[in-house]
Protein backbone atom coordinates (compact mmCIF):
# COMPACT_ATOMS: atom_id res chain seq x y z
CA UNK A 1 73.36 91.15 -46.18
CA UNK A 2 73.32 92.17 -42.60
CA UNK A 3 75.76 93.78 -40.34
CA UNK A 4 77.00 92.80 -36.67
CA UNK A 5 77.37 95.29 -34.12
CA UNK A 6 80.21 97.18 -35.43
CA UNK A 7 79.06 97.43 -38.73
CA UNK A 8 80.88 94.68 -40.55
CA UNK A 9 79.03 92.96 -42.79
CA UNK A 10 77.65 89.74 -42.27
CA UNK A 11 76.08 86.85 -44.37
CA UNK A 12 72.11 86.48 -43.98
CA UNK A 13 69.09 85.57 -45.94
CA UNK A 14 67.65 88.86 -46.93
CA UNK A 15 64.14 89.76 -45.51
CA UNK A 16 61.09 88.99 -47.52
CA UNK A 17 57.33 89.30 -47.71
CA UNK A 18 57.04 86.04 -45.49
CA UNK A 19 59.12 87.70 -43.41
CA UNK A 20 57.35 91.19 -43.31
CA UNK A 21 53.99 89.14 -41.95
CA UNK A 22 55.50 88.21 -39.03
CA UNK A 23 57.45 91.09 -38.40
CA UNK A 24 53.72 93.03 -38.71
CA UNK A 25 52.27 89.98 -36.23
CA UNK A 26 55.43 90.75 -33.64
CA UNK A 27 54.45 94.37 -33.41
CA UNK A 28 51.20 93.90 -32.49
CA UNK A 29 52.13 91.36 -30.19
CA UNK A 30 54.42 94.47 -28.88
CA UNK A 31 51.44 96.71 -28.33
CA UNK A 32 49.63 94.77 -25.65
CA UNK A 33 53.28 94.55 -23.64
CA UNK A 34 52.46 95.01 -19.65
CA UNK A 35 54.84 96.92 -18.18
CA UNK A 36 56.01 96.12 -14.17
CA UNK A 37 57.06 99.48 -13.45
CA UNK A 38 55.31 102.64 -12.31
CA UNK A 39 58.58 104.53 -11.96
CA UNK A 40 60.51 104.03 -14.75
CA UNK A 41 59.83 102.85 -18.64
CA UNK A 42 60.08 99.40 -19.12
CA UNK A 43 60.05 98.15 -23.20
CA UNK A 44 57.20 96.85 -25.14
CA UNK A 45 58.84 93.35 -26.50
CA UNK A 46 56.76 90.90 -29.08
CA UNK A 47 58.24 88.07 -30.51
CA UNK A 48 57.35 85.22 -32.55
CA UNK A 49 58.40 81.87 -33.08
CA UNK A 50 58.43 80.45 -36.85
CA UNK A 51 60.05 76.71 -37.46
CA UNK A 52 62.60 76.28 -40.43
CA UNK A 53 59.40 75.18 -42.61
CA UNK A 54 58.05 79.18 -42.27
CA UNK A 55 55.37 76.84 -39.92
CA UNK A 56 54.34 79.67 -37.33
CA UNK A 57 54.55 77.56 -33.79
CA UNK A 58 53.52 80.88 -31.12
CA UNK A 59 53.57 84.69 -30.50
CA UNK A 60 53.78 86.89 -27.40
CA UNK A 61 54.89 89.56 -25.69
CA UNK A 62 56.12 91.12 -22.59
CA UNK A 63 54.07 90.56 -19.67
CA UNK A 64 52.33 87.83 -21.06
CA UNK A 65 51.41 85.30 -18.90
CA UNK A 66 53.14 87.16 -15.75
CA UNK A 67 54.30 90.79 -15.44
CA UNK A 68 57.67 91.68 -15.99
CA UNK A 69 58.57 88.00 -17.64
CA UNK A 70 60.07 88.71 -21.15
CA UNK A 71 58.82 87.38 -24.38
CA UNK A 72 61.58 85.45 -25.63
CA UNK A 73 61.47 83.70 -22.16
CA UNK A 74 57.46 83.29 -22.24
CA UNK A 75 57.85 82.09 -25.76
CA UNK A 76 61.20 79.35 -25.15
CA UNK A 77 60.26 78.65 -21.95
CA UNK A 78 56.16 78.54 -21.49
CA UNK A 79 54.46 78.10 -24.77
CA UNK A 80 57.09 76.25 -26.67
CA UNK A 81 58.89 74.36 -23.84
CA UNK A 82 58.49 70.82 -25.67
CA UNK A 83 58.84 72.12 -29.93
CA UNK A 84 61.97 71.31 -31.51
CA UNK A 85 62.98 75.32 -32.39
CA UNK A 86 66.40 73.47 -34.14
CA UNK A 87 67.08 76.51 -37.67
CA UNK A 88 63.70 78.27 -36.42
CA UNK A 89 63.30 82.03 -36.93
CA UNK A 90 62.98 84.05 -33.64
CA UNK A 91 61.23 87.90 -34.55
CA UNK A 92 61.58 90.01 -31.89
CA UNK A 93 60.66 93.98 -31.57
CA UNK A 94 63.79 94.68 -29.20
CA UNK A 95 67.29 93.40 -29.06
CA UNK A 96 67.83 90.50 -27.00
CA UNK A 97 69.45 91.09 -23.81
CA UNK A 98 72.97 89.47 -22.28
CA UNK A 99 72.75 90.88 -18.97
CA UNK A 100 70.53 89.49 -16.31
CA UNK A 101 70.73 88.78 -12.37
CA UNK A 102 72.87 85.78 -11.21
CA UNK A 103 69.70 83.64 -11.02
CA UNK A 104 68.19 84.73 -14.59
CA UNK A 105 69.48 83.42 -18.23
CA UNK A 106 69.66 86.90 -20.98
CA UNK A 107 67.66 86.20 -23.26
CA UNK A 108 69.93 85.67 -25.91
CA UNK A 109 71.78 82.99 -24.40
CA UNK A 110 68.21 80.99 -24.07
CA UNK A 111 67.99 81.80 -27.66
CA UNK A 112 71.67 79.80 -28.15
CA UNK A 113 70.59 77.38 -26.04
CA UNK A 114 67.27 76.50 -28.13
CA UNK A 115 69.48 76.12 -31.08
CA UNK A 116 67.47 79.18 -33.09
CA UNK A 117 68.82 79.71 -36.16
CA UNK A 118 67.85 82.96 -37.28
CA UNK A 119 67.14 86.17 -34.96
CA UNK A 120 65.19 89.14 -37.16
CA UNK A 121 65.44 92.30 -34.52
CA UNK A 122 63.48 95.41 -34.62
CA UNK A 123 65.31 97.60 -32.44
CA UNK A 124 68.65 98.09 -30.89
CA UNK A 125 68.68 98.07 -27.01
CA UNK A 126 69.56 101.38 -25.64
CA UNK A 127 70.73 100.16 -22.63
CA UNK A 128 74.20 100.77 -22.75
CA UNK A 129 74.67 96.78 -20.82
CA UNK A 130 73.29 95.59 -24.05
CA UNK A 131 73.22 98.02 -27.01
CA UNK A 132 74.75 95.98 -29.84
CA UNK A 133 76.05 93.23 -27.34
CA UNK A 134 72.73 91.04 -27.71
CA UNK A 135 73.92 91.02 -31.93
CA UNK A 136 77.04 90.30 -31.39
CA UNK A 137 76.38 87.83 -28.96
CA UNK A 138 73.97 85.75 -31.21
CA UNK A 139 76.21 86.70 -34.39
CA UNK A 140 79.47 84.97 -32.49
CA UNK A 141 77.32 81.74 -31.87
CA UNK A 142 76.61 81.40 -35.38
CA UNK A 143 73.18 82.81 -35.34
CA UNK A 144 72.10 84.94 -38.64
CA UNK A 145 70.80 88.26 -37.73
CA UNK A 146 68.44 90.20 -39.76
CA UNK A 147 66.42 93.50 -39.11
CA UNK A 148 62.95 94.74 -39.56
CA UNK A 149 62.09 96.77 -42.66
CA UNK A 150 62.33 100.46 -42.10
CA UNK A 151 58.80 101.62 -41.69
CA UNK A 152 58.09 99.07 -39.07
CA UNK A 153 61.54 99.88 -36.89
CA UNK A 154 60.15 103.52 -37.34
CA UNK A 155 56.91 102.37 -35.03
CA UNK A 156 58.44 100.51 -32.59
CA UNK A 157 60.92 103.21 -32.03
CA UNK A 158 57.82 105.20 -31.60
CA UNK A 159 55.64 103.22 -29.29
CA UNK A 160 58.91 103.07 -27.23
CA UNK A 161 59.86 106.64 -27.09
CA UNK A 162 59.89 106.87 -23.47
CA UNK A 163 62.10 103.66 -22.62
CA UNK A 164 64.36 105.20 -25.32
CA UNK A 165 64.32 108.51 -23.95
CA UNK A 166 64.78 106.88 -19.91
CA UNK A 167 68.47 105.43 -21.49
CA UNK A 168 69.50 108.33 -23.27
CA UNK A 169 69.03 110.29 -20.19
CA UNK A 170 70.61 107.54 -18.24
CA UNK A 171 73.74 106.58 -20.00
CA UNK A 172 75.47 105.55 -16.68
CA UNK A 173 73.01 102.56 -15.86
CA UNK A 174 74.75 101.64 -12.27
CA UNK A 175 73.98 104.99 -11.10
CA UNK A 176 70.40 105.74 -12.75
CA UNK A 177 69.04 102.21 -12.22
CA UNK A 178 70.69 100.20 -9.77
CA UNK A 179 67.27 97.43 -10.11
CA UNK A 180 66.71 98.03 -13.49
CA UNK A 181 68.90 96.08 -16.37
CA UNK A 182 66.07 97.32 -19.16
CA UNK A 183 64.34 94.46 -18.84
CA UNK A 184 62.41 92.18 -16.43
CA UNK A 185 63.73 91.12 -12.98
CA UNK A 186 60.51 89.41 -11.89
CA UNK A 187 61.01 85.78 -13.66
CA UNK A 188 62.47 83.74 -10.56
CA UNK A 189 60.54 85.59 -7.54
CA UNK A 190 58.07 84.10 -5.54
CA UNK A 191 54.68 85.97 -5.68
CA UNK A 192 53.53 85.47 -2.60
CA UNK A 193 51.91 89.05 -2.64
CA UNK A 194 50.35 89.16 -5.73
CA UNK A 195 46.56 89.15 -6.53
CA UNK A 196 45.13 87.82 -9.38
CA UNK A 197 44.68 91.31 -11.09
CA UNK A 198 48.72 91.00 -11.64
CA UNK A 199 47.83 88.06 -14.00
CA UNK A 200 46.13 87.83 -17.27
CA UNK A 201 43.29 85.70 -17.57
CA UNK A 202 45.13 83.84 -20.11
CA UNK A 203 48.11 83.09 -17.46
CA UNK A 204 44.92 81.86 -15.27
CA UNK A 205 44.08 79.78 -17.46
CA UNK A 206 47.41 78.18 -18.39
């Protein structure tokens, strides 16, 4: 059993040790995240992509192939544009967001859209735009939710002490981060400015 964002139970497969493996490879996708901020605390985000066969089709994690592009959007959109993700299992470290910039998709609508079955979170948003929002969201389009094991949601709360800390701090986000939604605006612009030293040789490469 799982719950939704305001507690209620919900119906979903329970976690188990096939699960826990991928949980462990999402937070160490986490750790490498790149953050696109020198001013404020952006999260460390894995995720990993696993096919309704427990197949594992790709892993990644914030920053990626391009700073400030999210995982689930690196992993949908760049590595696993062309699989057929119809009842796979999404893992991701942070919740997904549902609030973006007119010209950007959350995240957790592009996990609708994929036709994901199965979402296993690690952590709740703090952002107050998307605390609980990103469950509910996927929980209302039929998506089963699960959570990471304890010990494991106890590390990535951890390793993101100081994007947790920037939210509690900042409950009002209008007023504390008029540019920042928690998560990446970088996705759509043109990066006319950038050198090469933005990029990871893997996004060279791609």
């Amino acid at each position: 059993m799982s719950s939704d964002a305001s507690g209620r139970s919900t119906q979903s497969s329970a976690v188990d040790a096939a699960d826990r493996k991928f949980m462990q490879i999402a937070f160490d996708e986490m750790v490498r995240s790149r953050s696109e901020h020198k001013e404020k605390s952006d999260p460390m985000v894995g995720a990993v992509l696993v096919d309704k066969d427990g197949r594992h089709l790709g892993s990644t994690y914030r920053g990626d192939l391009r700073v400030g592009d999210h995982a689930e959007f690196t992993l949908i959109e760049r590595y696993l544009s062309d699989a057929n993700l119809e009842g796979a299992t999404l893992y991701v470290t942070l919740e997904p967001c549902v609030k973006r910039s007119a010209t950007k998709t959350p995240c957790a609508e592009r996990i609708k859209d994929a036709r994901i079955g199965r979402v296993v979170v690690g952590m709740p948003d703090p952002n107050p735009d998307i605390r609980g929002k990103g469950l509910q969201y996927l929980l209302d389009n039929g998506i089963k939710v699960d959570f990471f094991d304890f010990e494991l949601f106890t590390k990535i709360k951890e390793a993101n002490a100081a994007f947790i800390e920037y939210w509690t701090n900042h409950q009002n986000p209008e007023s504390a981060a008029p540019n920042f939604e928690g998560a990446s605006t970088k996705e759509v612009e043109i990066l006319s400015h950038v050198s090469l030293e933005a990029l990871s040789e893997k996004a060279i490469s791609y």
